[in-house]
mmCIF file of C-alpha atoms and ligand atoms in Angstrom:
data_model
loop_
_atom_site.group_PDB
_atom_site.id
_atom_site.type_symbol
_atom_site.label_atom_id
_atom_site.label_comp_id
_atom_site.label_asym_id
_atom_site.label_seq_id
_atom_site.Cartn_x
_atom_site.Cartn_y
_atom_site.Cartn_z
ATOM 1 C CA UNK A 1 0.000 0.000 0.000
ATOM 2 C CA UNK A 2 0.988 3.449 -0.517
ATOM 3 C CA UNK A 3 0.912 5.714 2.573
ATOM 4 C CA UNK A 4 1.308 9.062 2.773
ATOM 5 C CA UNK A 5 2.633 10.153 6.627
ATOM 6 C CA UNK A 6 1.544 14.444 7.021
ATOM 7 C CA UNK A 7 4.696 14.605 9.306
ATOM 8 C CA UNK A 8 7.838 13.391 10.300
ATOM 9 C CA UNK A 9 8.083 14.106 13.730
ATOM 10 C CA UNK A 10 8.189 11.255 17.240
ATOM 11 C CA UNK A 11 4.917 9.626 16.056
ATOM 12 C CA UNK A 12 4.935 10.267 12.190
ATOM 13 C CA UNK A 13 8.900 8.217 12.211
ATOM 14 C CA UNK A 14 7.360 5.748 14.028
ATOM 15 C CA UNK A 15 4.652 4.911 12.653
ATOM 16 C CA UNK A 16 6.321 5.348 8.656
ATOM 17 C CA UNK A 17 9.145 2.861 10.034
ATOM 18 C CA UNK A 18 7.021 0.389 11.597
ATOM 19 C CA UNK A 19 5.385 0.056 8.504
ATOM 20 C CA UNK A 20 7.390 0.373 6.088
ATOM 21 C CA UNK A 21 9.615 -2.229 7.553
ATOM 22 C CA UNK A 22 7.266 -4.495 9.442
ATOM 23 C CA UNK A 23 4.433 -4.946 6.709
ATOM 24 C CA UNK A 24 6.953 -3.491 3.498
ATOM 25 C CA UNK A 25 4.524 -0.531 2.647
ATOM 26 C CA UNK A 26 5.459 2.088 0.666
ATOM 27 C CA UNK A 27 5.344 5.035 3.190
ATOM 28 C CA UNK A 28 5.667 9.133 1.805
ATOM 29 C CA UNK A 29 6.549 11.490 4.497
ATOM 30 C CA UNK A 30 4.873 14.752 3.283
ATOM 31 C CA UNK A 31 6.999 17.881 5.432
ATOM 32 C CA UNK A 32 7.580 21.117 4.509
ATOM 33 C CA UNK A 33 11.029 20.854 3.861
ATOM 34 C CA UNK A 34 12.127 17.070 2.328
ATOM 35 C CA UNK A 35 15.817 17.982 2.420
ATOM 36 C CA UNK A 36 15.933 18.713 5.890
ATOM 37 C CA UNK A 37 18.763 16.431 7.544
ATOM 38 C CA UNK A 38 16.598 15.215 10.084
ATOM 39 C CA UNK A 39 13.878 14.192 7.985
ATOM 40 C CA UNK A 40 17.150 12.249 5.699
ATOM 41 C CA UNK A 41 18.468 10.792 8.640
ATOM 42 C CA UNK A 42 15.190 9.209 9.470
ATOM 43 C CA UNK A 43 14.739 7.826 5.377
ATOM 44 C CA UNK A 44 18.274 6.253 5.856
ATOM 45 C CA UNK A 45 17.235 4.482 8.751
ATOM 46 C CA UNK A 46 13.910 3.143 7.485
ATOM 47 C CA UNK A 47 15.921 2.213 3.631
ATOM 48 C CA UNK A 48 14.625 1.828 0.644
ATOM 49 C CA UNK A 49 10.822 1.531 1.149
ATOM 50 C CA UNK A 50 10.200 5.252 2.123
ATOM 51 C CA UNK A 51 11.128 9.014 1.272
ATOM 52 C CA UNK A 52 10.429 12.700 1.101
ATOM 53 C CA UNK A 53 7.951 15.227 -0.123
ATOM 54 C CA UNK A 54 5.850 18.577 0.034
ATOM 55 C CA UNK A 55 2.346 17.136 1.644
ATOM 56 C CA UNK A 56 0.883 17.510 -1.582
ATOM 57 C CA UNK A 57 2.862 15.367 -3.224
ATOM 58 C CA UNK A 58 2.627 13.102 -0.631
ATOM 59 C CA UNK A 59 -0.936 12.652 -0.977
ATOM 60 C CA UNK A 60 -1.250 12.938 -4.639
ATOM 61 C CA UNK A 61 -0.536 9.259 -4.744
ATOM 62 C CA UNK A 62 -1.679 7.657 -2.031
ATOM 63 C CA UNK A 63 -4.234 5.104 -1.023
ATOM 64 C CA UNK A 64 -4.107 6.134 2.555
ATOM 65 C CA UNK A 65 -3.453 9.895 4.133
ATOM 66 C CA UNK A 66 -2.180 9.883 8.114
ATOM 67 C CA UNK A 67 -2.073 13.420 10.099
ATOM 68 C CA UNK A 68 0.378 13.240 12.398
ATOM 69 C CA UNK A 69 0.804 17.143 12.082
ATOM 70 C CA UNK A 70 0.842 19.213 15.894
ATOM 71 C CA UNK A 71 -2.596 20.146 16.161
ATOM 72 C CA UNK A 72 -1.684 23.795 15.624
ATOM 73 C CA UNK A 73 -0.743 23.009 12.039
ATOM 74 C CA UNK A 74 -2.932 20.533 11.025
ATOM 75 C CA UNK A 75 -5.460 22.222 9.074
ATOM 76 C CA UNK A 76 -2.830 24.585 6.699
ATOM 77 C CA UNK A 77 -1.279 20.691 6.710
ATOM 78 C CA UNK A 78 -4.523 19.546 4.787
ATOM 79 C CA UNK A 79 -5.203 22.430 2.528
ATOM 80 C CA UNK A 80 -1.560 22.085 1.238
ATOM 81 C CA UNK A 81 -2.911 18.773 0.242
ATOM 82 C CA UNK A 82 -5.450 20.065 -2.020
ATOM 83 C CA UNK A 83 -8.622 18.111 -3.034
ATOM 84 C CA UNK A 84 -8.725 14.959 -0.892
ATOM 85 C CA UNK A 85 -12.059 13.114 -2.181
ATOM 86 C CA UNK A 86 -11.943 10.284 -1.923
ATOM 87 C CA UNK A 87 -9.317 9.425 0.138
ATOM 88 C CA UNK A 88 -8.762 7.512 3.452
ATOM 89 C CA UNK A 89 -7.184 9.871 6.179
ATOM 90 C CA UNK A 90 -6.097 8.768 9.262
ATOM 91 C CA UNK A 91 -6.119 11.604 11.688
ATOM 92 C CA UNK A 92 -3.429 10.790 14.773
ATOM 93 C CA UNK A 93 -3.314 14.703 16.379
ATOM 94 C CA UNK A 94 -4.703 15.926 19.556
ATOM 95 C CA UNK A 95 -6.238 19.444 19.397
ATOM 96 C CA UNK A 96 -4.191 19.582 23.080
ATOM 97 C CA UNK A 97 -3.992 22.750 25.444
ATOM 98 C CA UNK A 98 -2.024 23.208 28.277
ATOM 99 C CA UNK A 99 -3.199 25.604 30.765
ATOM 100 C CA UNK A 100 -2.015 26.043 34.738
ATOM 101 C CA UNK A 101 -4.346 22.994 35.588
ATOM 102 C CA UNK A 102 -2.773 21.023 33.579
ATOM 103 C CA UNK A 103 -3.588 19.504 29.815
ATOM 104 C CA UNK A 104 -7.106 19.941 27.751
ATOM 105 C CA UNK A 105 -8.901 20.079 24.705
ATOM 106 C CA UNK A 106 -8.555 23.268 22.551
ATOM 107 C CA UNK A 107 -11.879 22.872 20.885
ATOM 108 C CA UNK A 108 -13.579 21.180 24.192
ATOM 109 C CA UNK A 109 -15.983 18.646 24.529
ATOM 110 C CA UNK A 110 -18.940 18.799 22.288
ATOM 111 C CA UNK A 111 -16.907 18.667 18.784
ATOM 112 C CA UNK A 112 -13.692 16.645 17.690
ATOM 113 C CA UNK A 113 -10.395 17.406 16.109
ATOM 114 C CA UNK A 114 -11.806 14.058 13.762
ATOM 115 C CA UNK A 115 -14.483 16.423 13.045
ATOM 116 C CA UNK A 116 -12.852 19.668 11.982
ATOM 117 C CA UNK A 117 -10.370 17.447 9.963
ATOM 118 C CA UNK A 118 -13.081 16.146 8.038
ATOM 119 C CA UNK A 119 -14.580 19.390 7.973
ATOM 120 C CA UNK A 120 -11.205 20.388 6.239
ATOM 121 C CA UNK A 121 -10.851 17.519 4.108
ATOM 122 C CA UNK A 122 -13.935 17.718 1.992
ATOM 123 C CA UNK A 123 -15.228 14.415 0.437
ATOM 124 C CA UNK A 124 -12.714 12.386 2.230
ATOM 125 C CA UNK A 125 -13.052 9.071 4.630
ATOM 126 C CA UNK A 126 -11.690 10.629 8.327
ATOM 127 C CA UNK A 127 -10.866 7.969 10.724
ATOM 128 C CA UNK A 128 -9.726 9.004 13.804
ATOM 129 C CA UNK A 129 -7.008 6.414 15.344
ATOM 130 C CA UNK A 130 -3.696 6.217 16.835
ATOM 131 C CA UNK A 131 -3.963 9.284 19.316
ATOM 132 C CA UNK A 132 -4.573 7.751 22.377
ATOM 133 C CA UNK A 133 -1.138 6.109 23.179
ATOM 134 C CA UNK A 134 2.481 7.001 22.927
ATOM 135 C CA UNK A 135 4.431 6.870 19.233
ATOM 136 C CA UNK A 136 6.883 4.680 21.260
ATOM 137 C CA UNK A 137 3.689 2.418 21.909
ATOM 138 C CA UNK A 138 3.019 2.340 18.114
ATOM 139 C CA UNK A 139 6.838 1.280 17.453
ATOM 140 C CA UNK A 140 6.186 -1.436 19.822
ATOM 141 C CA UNK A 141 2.782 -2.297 20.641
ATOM 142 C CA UNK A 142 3.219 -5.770 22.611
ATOM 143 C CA UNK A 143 3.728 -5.886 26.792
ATOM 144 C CA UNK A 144 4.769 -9.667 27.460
ATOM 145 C CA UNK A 145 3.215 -10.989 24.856
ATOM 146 C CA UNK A 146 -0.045 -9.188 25.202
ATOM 147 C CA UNK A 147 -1.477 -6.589 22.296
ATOM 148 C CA UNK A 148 -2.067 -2.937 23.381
ATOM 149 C CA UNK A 149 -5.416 -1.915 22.346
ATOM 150 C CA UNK A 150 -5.673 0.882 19.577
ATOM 151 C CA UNK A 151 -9.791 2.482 19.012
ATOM 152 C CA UNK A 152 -10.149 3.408 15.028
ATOM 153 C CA UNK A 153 -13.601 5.741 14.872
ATOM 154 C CA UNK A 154 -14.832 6.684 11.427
ATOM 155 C CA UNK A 155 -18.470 6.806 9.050
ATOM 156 C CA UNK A 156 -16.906 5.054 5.895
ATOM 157 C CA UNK A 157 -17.929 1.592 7.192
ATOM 158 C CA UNK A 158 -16.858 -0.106 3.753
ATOM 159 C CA UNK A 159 -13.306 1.548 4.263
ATOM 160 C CA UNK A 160 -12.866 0.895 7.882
ATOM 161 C CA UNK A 161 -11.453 -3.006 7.418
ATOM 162 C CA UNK A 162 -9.053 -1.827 5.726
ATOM 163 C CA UNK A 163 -7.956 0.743 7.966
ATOM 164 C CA UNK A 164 -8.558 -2.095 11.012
ATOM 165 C CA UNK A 165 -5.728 -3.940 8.959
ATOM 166 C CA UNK A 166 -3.704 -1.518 8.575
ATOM 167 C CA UNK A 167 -3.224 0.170 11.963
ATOM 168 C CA UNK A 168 -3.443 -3.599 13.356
ATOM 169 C CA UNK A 169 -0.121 -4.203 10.928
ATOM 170 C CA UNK A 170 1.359 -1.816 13.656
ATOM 171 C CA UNK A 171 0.880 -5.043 16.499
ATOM 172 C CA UNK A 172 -2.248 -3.251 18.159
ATOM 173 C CA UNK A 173 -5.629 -5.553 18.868
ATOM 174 C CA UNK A 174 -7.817 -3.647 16.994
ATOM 175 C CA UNK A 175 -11.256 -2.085 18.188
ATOM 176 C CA UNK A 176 -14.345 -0.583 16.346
ATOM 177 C CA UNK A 177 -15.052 2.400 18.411
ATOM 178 C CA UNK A 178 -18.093 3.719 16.069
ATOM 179 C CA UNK A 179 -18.671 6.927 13.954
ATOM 180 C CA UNK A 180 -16.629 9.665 13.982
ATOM 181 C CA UNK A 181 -18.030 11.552 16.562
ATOM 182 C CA UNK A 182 -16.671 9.277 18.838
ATOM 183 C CA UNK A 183 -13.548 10.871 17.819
ATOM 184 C CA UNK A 184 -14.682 13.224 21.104
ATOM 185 C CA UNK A 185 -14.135 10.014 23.365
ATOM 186 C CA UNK A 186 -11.080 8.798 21.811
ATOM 187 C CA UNK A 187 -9.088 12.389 22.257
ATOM 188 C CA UNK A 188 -10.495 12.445 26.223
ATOM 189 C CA UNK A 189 -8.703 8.685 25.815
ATOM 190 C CA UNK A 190 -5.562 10.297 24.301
ATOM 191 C CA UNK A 191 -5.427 12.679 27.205
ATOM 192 C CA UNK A 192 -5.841 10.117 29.965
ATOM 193 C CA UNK A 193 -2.473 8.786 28.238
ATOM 194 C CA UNK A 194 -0.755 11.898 28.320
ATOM 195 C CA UNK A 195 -1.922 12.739 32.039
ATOM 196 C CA UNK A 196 -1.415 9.648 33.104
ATOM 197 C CA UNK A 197 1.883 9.268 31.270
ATOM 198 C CA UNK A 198 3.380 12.836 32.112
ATOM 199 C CA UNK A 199 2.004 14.256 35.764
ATOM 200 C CA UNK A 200 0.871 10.989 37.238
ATOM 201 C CA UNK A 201 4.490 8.718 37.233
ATOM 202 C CA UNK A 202 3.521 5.992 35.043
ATOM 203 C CA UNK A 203 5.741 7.070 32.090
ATOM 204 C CA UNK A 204 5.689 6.315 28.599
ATOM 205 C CA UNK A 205 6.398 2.426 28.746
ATOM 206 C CA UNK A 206 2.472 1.949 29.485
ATOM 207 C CA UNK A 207 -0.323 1.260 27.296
ATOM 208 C CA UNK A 208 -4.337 0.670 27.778
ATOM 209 C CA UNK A 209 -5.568 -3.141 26.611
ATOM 210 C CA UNK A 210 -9.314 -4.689 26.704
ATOM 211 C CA UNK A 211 -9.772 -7.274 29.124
ATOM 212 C CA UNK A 212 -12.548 -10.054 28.124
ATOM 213 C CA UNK A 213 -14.559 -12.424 29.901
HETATM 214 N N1 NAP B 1 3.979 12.257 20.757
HETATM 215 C C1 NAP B 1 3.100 11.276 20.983
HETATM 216 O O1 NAP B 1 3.408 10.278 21.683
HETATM 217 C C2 NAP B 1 1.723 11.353 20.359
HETATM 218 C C3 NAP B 1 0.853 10.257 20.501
HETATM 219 C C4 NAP B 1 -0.404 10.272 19.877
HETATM 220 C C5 NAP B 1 -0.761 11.383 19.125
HETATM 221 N N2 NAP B 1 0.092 12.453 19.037
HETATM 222 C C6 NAP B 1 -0.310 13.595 18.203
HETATM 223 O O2 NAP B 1 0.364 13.438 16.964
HETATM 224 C C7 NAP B 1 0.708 14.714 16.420
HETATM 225 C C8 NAP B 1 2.209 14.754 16.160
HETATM 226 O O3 NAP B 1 2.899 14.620 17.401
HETATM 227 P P1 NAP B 1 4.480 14.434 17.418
HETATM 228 O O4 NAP B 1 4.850 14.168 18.822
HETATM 229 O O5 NAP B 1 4.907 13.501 16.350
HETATM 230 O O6 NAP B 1 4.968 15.916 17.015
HETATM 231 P P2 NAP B 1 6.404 16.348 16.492
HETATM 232 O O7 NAP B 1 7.436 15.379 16.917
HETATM 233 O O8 NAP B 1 6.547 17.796 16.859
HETATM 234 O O9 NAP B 1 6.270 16.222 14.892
HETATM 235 C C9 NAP B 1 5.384 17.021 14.170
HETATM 236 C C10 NAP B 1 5.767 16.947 12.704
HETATM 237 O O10 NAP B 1 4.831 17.733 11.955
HETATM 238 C C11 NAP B 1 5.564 18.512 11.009
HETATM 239 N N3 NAP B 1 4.798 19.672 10.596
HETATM 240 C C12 NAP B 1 4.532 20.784 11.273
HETATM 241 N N4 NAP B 1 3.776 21.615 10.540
HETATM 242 C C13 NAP B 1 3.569 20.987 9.367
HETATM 243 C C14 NAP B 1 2.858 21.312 8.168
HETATM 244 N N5 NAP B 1 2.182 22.470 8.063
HETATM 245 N N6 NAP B 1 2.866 20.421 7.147
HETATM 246 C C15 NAP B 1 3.512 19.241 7.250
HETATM 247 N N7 NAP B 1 4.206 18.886 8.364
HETATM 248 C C16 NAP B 1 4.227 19.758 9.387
HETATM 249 C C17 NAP B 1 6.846 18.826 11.700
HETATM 250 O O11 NAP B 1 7.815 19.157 10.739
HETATM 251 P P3 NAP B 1 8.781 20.426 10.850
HETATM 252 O O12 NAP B 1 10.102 19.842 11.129
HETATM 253 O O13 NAP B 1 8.676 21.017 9.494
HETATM 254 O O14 NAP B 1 8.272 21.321 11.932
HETATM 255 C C18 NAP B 1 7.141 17.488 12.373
HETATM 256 O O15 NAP B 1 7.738 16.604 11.456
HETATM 257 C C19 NAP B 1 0.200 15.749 17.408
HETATM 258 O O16 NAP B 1 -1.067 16.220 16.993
HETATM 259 C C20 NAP B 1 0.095 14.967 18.719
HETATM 260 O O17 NAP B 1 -0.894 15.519 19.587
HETATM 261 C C21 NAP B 1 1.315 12.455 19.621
#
């Protein structure tokens, strides 16, 4: 498959190396500036399987879009791109705020960053998925054996198998978590992570599963 990755940053090189090098897609990083060393130092270590672009370009040929853009950015990130009918996006950001109290959600509650990006990105399939753990968790998604759980929420329901398979590549155990509006729950998720992760001691080497009876 052809991916295009919006972003080369901690969870953009993650997830463009895990997959181009555990399932051998073909993985675009579309940045603003290709030549940058630190985006080449991150195409030498991944080989042959990925490179460079503007975003555009990036997306021009791809079967599947990923935002892993800082919030901030992301929606001059998907104009860049141009018309995006008709194609998958996975949307990985978390419209994050940090205030004296500690982190929130710029937009709040009753809308999404999944939302606004499909808002943004007219005519496309938005699934929002692989916010609501760490991009060291997406380079390695197994504890002892035992998958780390990873929510995918989107409307295109003849689209989102493929997207199941495709973040599930990764090494998560993969869960339906509805329409896009439940987008809304899965950012709250991502920021349980973060809290959890950043002011509450656990650290980054944690990750949410699904227990089952
Ligand atoms: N860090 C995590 O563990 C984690 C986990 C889940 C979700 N997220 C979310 O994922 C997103 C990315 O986080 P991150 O930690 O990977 O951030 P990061 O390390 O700062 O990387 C962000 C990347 O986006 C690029 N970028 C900025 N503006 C851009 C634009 N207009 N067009 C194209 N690329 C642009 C940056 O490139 P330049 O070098 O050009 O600035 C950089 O490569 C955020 O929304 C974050 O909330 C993060």
């Amino acid at each position: 498959m052809k991916l295009a990755i919006i972003g080369a940053g901690n969870v953009g090189g993650a997830l463009g190396t895990a997959w181009a090098q555990k399932a051998g897609h073909d993985v675009v990083f579309g940045v603003r500036d290709p030549k940058a060393e630190k985006t080449q130092s991150l195409l030498r270590a991944i080989g042959a399987k990925a490179r460079a672009a503007t975003a555009a370009d990036a997306a021009a040929s791809a079967d599947v879009i990923v935002l892993a853009t800082p919030w901030p950015a992301t929606e001059a990130a998907i104009r860049a791109m141009g018309d995006l009918k008709g194609k998958i996006v996975l949307d990985a950001t978390n419209p994050l705020t940090r205030g004296p109290d500690g982190i929130g959600l710029e937009i709040g509650h009753a809308i999404s960053g999944g939302e606004k990006v499909q808002g943004w990105a007219a005519g496309a399939s938005v699934f929002k998925t692989l916010n609501t753990t760490g991009f060291g968790n997406m380079a390695n998604p197994v504890f002892h054996g035992v998958k780390s759980v990873m929510f995918v929420a989107g409307d295109d329901a003849a689209n989102k198998p493929k997207v199941m398979e495709l973040v599930g590549q990764l090494g998560f155990e993969m869960v339906d978590a509805g329409p896009l509006r439940n987008a809304r729950l899965l950012e709250a998720h991502g920021m349980l992570w973060i809290d959890l992760a950043l002011a509450r001691g656990q650290g980054r080497d944690f990750a949410f599963g699904i227990l089952r009876r």
